[in-house]
Amino acid sequence: MHNNKELYTFLLDHSAEISTTWVKSFDDEWASLFSIDDSVQLSKITYQNQLFIIHLSKVFLVEQGLFFSSLDTWIKQVAGKLHAKKAAIHQVIVELRRIRMIFWEAIGEFVQLNDKKVAHKEILLWSDLVYIAFEEIIESFIQYYKQANRDRVKDEASMNEDTPPQAILLKEGLGLVSLYPKKDQKYSAVFLRETLISCRKKEIHTLIIDLSNFDVMEKSDAERIYQLCSSLKAVSISYLLSGLTETLKEDARHLNEGLEDLVTYPDVLSALKVCNV
């Protein structure tokens, strides 16, 4: 516990440095969700992240239930703002894992400076605490995003807005589109057409189809998935399906025989790994 307090103090003293390192990493490999040329906005992002680091460091001192409950309001606010800006959930997760890596590197620096004072079992404990903390934070973001997506679908339905989203370009040749549970056949036809057009315009040859918005699977939904997959195959665009639970996957196969060989990945991140992203 003594070393926990020392580690906590060390992270507080280095919170500004940790946050600055995160901001400097924005242009490494994959451009960050928060990449921006505005120095004033960058300063605000850096400071806000520093506050997160300060709060995150409490995981070494505070009981887990209290720690996560105190973060809940912050997660909800940030998730709401990012969702409103149409930032994809996989982009948010990439940033959280980037912060986790930098945060853990700072802990490693503390261990090196206190080599003779820190026991191996303490390092293992800290590793577990950091891993669990970030997994819980990521899961909370995913749940808030799912709820925000459901709310958005309801709002669109109430406003009779039936223009579907187009495929977005993640990187050269790789795109992402989200499918929503809609029964309107007119919407289905528009969605299919717009998806194919946007893939052609953006030169997408591999498309990740996110199905995580489905809580139930009806025949019309299974038919839409089959039509989309068949159309992509017809124009030589490969695809990966993500986000269906095992139960919904079996429902889709039962409702449309064309989906009997249906293969899906647990989430978008898993599909991205298959694409070496």
Coordinates of C-alpha atoms in Angstrom, one line a residue:
M1 CA 0.0 0.0 0.0
H2 CA 2.9 2.3 0.7
N3 CA 4.2 1.9 -2.8
N4 CA 0.7 2.4 -4.1
K5 CA 0.7 5.9 -2.5
E6 CA 4.1 6.6 -3.9
L7 CA 3.1 5.5 -7.4
Y8 CA -0.1 7.6 -7.1
T9 CA 2.0 10.7 -6.2
F10 CA 4.5 10.0 -9.0
L11 CA 1.7 9.8 -11.6
L12 CA 0.2 13.1 -10.3
D13 CA 3.5 14.8 -10.6
H14 CA 3.9 13.5 -14.1
S15 CA 0.3 13.8 -15.3
A16 CA 1.0 16.8 -17.5
E17 CA 4.0 15.0 -19.1
I18 CA 1.8 11.9 -19.7
S19 CA -0.9 13.9 -21.3
T20 CA 1.6 15.8 -23.5
T21 CA 3.1 12.5 -24.6
W22 CA -0.3 11.4 -25.7
V23 CA -0.9 14.5 -27.7
K24 CA 2.5 14.2 -29.4
S25 CA 1.6 10.7 -30.5
F26 CA -1.4 11.8 -32.6
D27 CA 0.5 11.6 -35.9
D28 CA 2.1 8.2 -35.2
E29 CA 0.9 5.5 -37.4
W30 CA -2.9 6.0 -37.5
A31 CA -4.0 9.7 -37.2
S32 CA -5.7 10.4 -34.0
L33 CA -9.4 11.2 -33.5
F34 CA -8.2 14.4 -31.8
S35 CA -5.7 15.5 -34.4
I36 CA -6.1 19.2 -34.9
D37 CA -4.0 22.2 -36.0
D38 CA -5.6 24.6 -33.6
S39 CA -3.0 25.1 -30.8
V40 CA -5.7 26.6 -28.4
Q41 CA -7.9 23.5 -28.9
L42 CA -4.9 21.2 -28.5
S43 CA -4.1 22.9 -25.2
K44 CA -7.6 22.3 -24.0
I45 CA -7.5 18.7 -25.0
T46 CA -4.1 18.2 -23.3
Y47 CA -5.5 19.8 -20.0
Q48 CA -8.7 17.7 -20.1
N49 CA -6.7 14.6 -20.6
Q50 CA -4.4 15.5 -17.7
L51 CA -7.5 15.7 -15.5
F52 CA -8.4 12.2 -16.7
I53 CA -4.9 10.9 -15.9
I54 CA -5.2 12.5 -12.4
H55 CA -8.5 10.7 -11.8
L56 CA -7.3 7.5 -13.4
S57 CA -4.4 7.4 -10.9
K58 CA -6.9 7.0 -8.1
V59 CA -7.3 3.4 -9.2
F60 CA -4.3 2.5 -7.0
L61 CA -5.9 4.0 -3.9
V62 CA -9.7 3.9 -4.2
E63 CA -12.0 0.9 -3.9
Q64 CA -13.0 -0.2 -7.5
G65 CA -16.8 0.3 -7.1
L66 CA -16.3 3.9 -6.0
F67 CA -13.6 4.5 -8.6
F68 CA -15.8 3.4 -11.5
S69 CA -19.0 5.2 -10.3
S70 CA -17.1 8.5 -10.0
L71 CA -15.9 8.1 -13.7
D72 CA -19.4 7.3 -15.0
T73 CA -20.5 10.9 -15.4
W74 CA -17.3 11.9 -17.2
I75 CA -17.6 8.9 -19.6
K76 CA -21.2 9.8 -20.4
Q77 CA -20.3 13.4 -21.1
V78 CA -17.4 12.6 -23.3
A79 CA -19.2 9.8 -25.1
G80 CA -22.1 12.1 -25.8
K81 CA -19.8 14.8 -27.3
L82 CA -17.9 12.4 -29.5
H83 CA -21.0 10.6 -30.7
A84 CA -22.5 14.0 -31.6
K85 CA -19.4 14.7 -33.7
K86 CA -19.9 11.3 -35.4
A87 CA -16.7 9.9 -34.1
A88 CA -16.8 6.1 -34.5
I89 CA -16.6 4.0 -31.4
H90 CA -13.5 2.1 -32.7
Q91 CA -11.7 5.5 -32.9
V92 CA -12.5 6.2 -29.3
I93 CA -11.3 2.7 -28.3
V94 CA -8.0 3.3 -30.2
E95 CA -7.4 6.5 -28.2
L96 CA -8.2 4.8 -24.9
R97 CA -5.7 2.1 -25.6
R98 CA -3.2 4.6 -26.7
I99 CA -3.6 6.4 -23.4
R100 CA -3.3 3.1 -21.5
M101 CA 0.0 2.3 -23.2
I102 CA 1.4 5.7 -22.3
F103 CA 0.0 5.5 -18.8
W104 CA 1.6 2.1 -18.3
E105 CA 5.0 3.4 -19.7
A106 CA 4.9 6.0 -16.9
I107 CA 4.3 3.3 -14.3
G108 CA 7.3 1.4 -15.8
E109 CA 9.4 4.5 -15.3
F110 CA 8.4 4.6 -11.7
V111 CA 9.4 0.9 -11.3
Q112 CA 12.8 1.6 -12.8
L113 CA 13.4 4.5 -10.5
N114 CA 12.4 2.4 -7.5
D115 CA 13.8 -1.0 -8.6
K116 CA 14.8 -2.3 -5.2
K117 CA 11.6 -1.0 -3.4
V118 CA 8.9 -2.5 -5.8
A119 CA 8.1 -6.2 -5.5
H120 CA 7.2 -8.2 -8.5
K121 CA 3.8 -9.0 -7.1
E122 CA 3.1 -5.3 -6.9
I123 CA 3.8 -4.8 -10.6
L124 CA 1.4 -7.7 -11.4
L125 CA -1.2 -6.1 -9.2
W126 CA -0.8 -2.7 -10.9
S127 CA -1.0 -4.4 -14.3
D128 CA -4.3 -6.0 -13.3
L129 CA -5.7 -2.7 -11.9
V130 CA -4.8 -0.8 -15.1
Y131 CA -6.1 -3.5 -17.4
I132 CA -9.4 -3.8 -15.5
A133 CA -9.9 -0.1 -15.3
F134 CA -9.5 0.5 -19.0
E135 CA -11.6 -2.5 -20.0
E136 CA -14.4 -1.2 -17.8
I137 CA -14.0 2.3 -19.2
I138 CA -14.0 1.0 -22.8
E139 CA -17.1 -1.2 -22.1
S140 CA -18.9 1.9 -20.6
F141 CA -18.1 3.9 -23.8
I142 CA -19.5 1.0 -25.9
Q143 CA -22.7 0.9 -23.9
Y144 CA -23.3 4.6 -24.1
Y145 CA -22.6 4.6 -27.8
K146 CA -25.1 1.8 -28.3
Q147 CA -27.7 3.7 -26.4
A148 CA -26.9 6.9 -28.3
N149 CA -27.3 4.9 -31.6
R150 CA -30.7 3.6 -30.5
D151 CA -31.8 7.1 -29.5
R152 CA -30.6 8.4 -32.9
V153 CA -32.6 5.8 -34.8
K154 CA -35.7 6.7 -32.8
D155 CA -35.2 10.4 -33.5
E156 CA -34.7 9.7 -37.2
A157 CA -37.8 7.6 -37.3
S158 CA -39.9 10.2 -35.5
M159 CA -38.6 12.9 -37.9
N160 CA -39.2 10.6 -40.9
E161 CA -35.6 10.9 -42.0
D162 CA -35.0 7.9 -44.2
T163 CA -31.7 8.9 -45.8
P164 CA -29.2 6.1 -44.7
P165 CA -25.5 6.7 -43.8
Q166 CA -22.9 6.1 -46.5
A167 CA -19.9 3.9 -46.1
I168 CA -17.1 5.9 -44.4
L169 CA -13.4 5.5 -45.4
L170 CA -11.2 4.3 -42.6
K171 CA -8.0 4.0 -44.6
E172 CA -7.1 3.4 -48.2
G173 CA -9.3 0.7 -49.6
L174 CA -11.0 -0.1 -46.2
G175 CA -14.5 1.2 -45.3
L176 CA -17.1 0.9 -42.6
V177 CA -20.9 1.0 -42.7
S178 CA -23.4 0.5 -39.9
L179 CA -26.6 -1.4 -40.5
Y180 CA -29.7 -0.4 -38.4
P181 CA -32.9 -2.4 -37.8
K182 CA -35.2 -0.8 -40.3
K183 CA -38.3 -2.5 -41.7
D184 CA -39.1 0.1 -44.4
Q185 CA -38.3 -1.5 -47.8
K186 CA -37.8 1.9 -49.4
Y187 CA -35.1 2.6 -46.9
S188 CA -33.5 -0.7 -47.6
A189 CA -33.3 0.0 -51.3
V190 CA -31.8 3.5 -50.7
F191 CA -29.3 2.1 -48.2
L192 CA -28.1 -0.5 -50.6
R193 CA -27.8 1.9 -53.5
E194 CA -26.0 4.6 -51.4
T195 CA -23.6 2.0 -49.9
L196 CA -22.5 0.7 -53.3
I197 CA -22.2 4.3 -54.7
S198 CA -20.1 5.5 -51.8
C199 CA -17.8 2.4 -52.0
R200 CA -17.2 3.1 -55.7
K201 CA -16.5 6.8 -55.1
K202 CA -14.2 6.2 -52.2
E203 CA -12.5 3.2 -53.9
I204 CA -13.4 0.9 -51.0
H205 CA -12.5 -2.7 -51.9
T206 CA -13.1 -4.1 -48.3
L207 CA -16.1 -3.1 -46.3
I208 CA -16.7 -3.8 -42.6
I209 CA -20.5 -4.1 -42.0
D210 CA -21.3 -3.2 -38.3
L211 CA -24.4 -5.1 -37.1
S212 CA -24.0 -4.2 -33.4
N213 CA -27.2 -2.1 -33.4
F214 CA -29.4 -5.2 -33.7
D215 CA -31.1 -6.5 -30.5
V216 CA -33.4 -8.8 -32.4
M217 CA -33.3 -10.3 -35.8
E218 CA -36.4 -10.4 -38.1
K219 CA -36.9 -11.8 -41.5
S220 CA -36.7 -8.4 -43.2
D221 CA -33.4 -7.7 -41.4
A222 CA -31.9 -11.1 -42.5
E223 CA -32.9 -10.3 -46.1
R224 CA -31.3 -6.9 -46.0
I225 CA -28.1 -8.4 -44.8
Y226 CA -28.2 -11.1 -47.5
Q227 CA -29.0 -8.5 -50.2
L228 CA -26.1 -6.3 -49.1
C229 CA -23.6 -9.1 -49.0
S230 CA -24.7 -10.5 -52.3
S231 CA -24.5 -7.0 -54.0
L232 CA -21.0 -6.4 -52.6
K233 CA -19.9 -9.8 -53.8
A234 CA -21.3 -9.1 -57.3
V235 CA -19.2 -6.0 -57.7
S236 CA -16.0 -7.7 -56.2
I237 CA -16.0 -5.9 -52.9
S238 CA -15.0 -8.1 -50.0
Y239 CA -16.8 -7.7 -46.7
L240 CA -16.5 -8.6 -43.0
L241 CA -19.5 -8.6 -40.6
S242 CA -19.2 -7.6 -37.0
G243 CA -21.3 -7.1 -33.9
L244 CA -23.8 -10.0 -34.0
T245 CA -24.3 -12.1 -31.0
E246 CA -24.2 -15.9 -31.5
T247 CA -28.0 -16.0 -30.9
L248 CA -28.7 -13.3 -33.5
K249 CA -26.3 -15.0 -35.9
E250 CA -28.3 -18.3 -35.7
D251 CA -31.5 -16.3 -36.1
A252 CA -30.2 -14.7 -39.3
R253 CA -29.2 -18.1 -40.7
H254 CA -32.6 -19.5 -39.9
L255 CA -34.5 -16.6 -41.4
N256 CA -32.5 -16.6 -44.7
E257 CA -30.9 -19.7 -46.1
G258 CA -28.4 -17.6 -48.0
L259 CA -26.7 -16.8 -44.7
E260 CA -26.0 -20.3 -43.7
D261 CA -22.2 -19.7 -44.1
L262 CA -22.5 -16.4 -42.2
V263 CA -19.2 -15.5 -40.4
T264 CA -19.1 -12.5 -38.1
Y265 CA -16.5 -11.0 -35.7
P266 CA -17.4 -9.9 -32.1
D267 CA -16.9 -6.2 -32.8
V268 CA -15.4 -3.7 -35.3
L269 CA -12.0 -3.9 -33.6
S270 CA -11.8 -7.6 -34.2
A271 CA -12.6 -7.1 -37.9
L272 CA -10.0 -4.4 -38.1
K273 CA -7.3 -6.8 -36.8
V274 CA -8.2 -9.2 -39.6
C275 CA -7.5 -6.3 -42.0
N276 CA -4.1 -5.8 -40.3
V277 CA -5.2 -2.4 -38.9

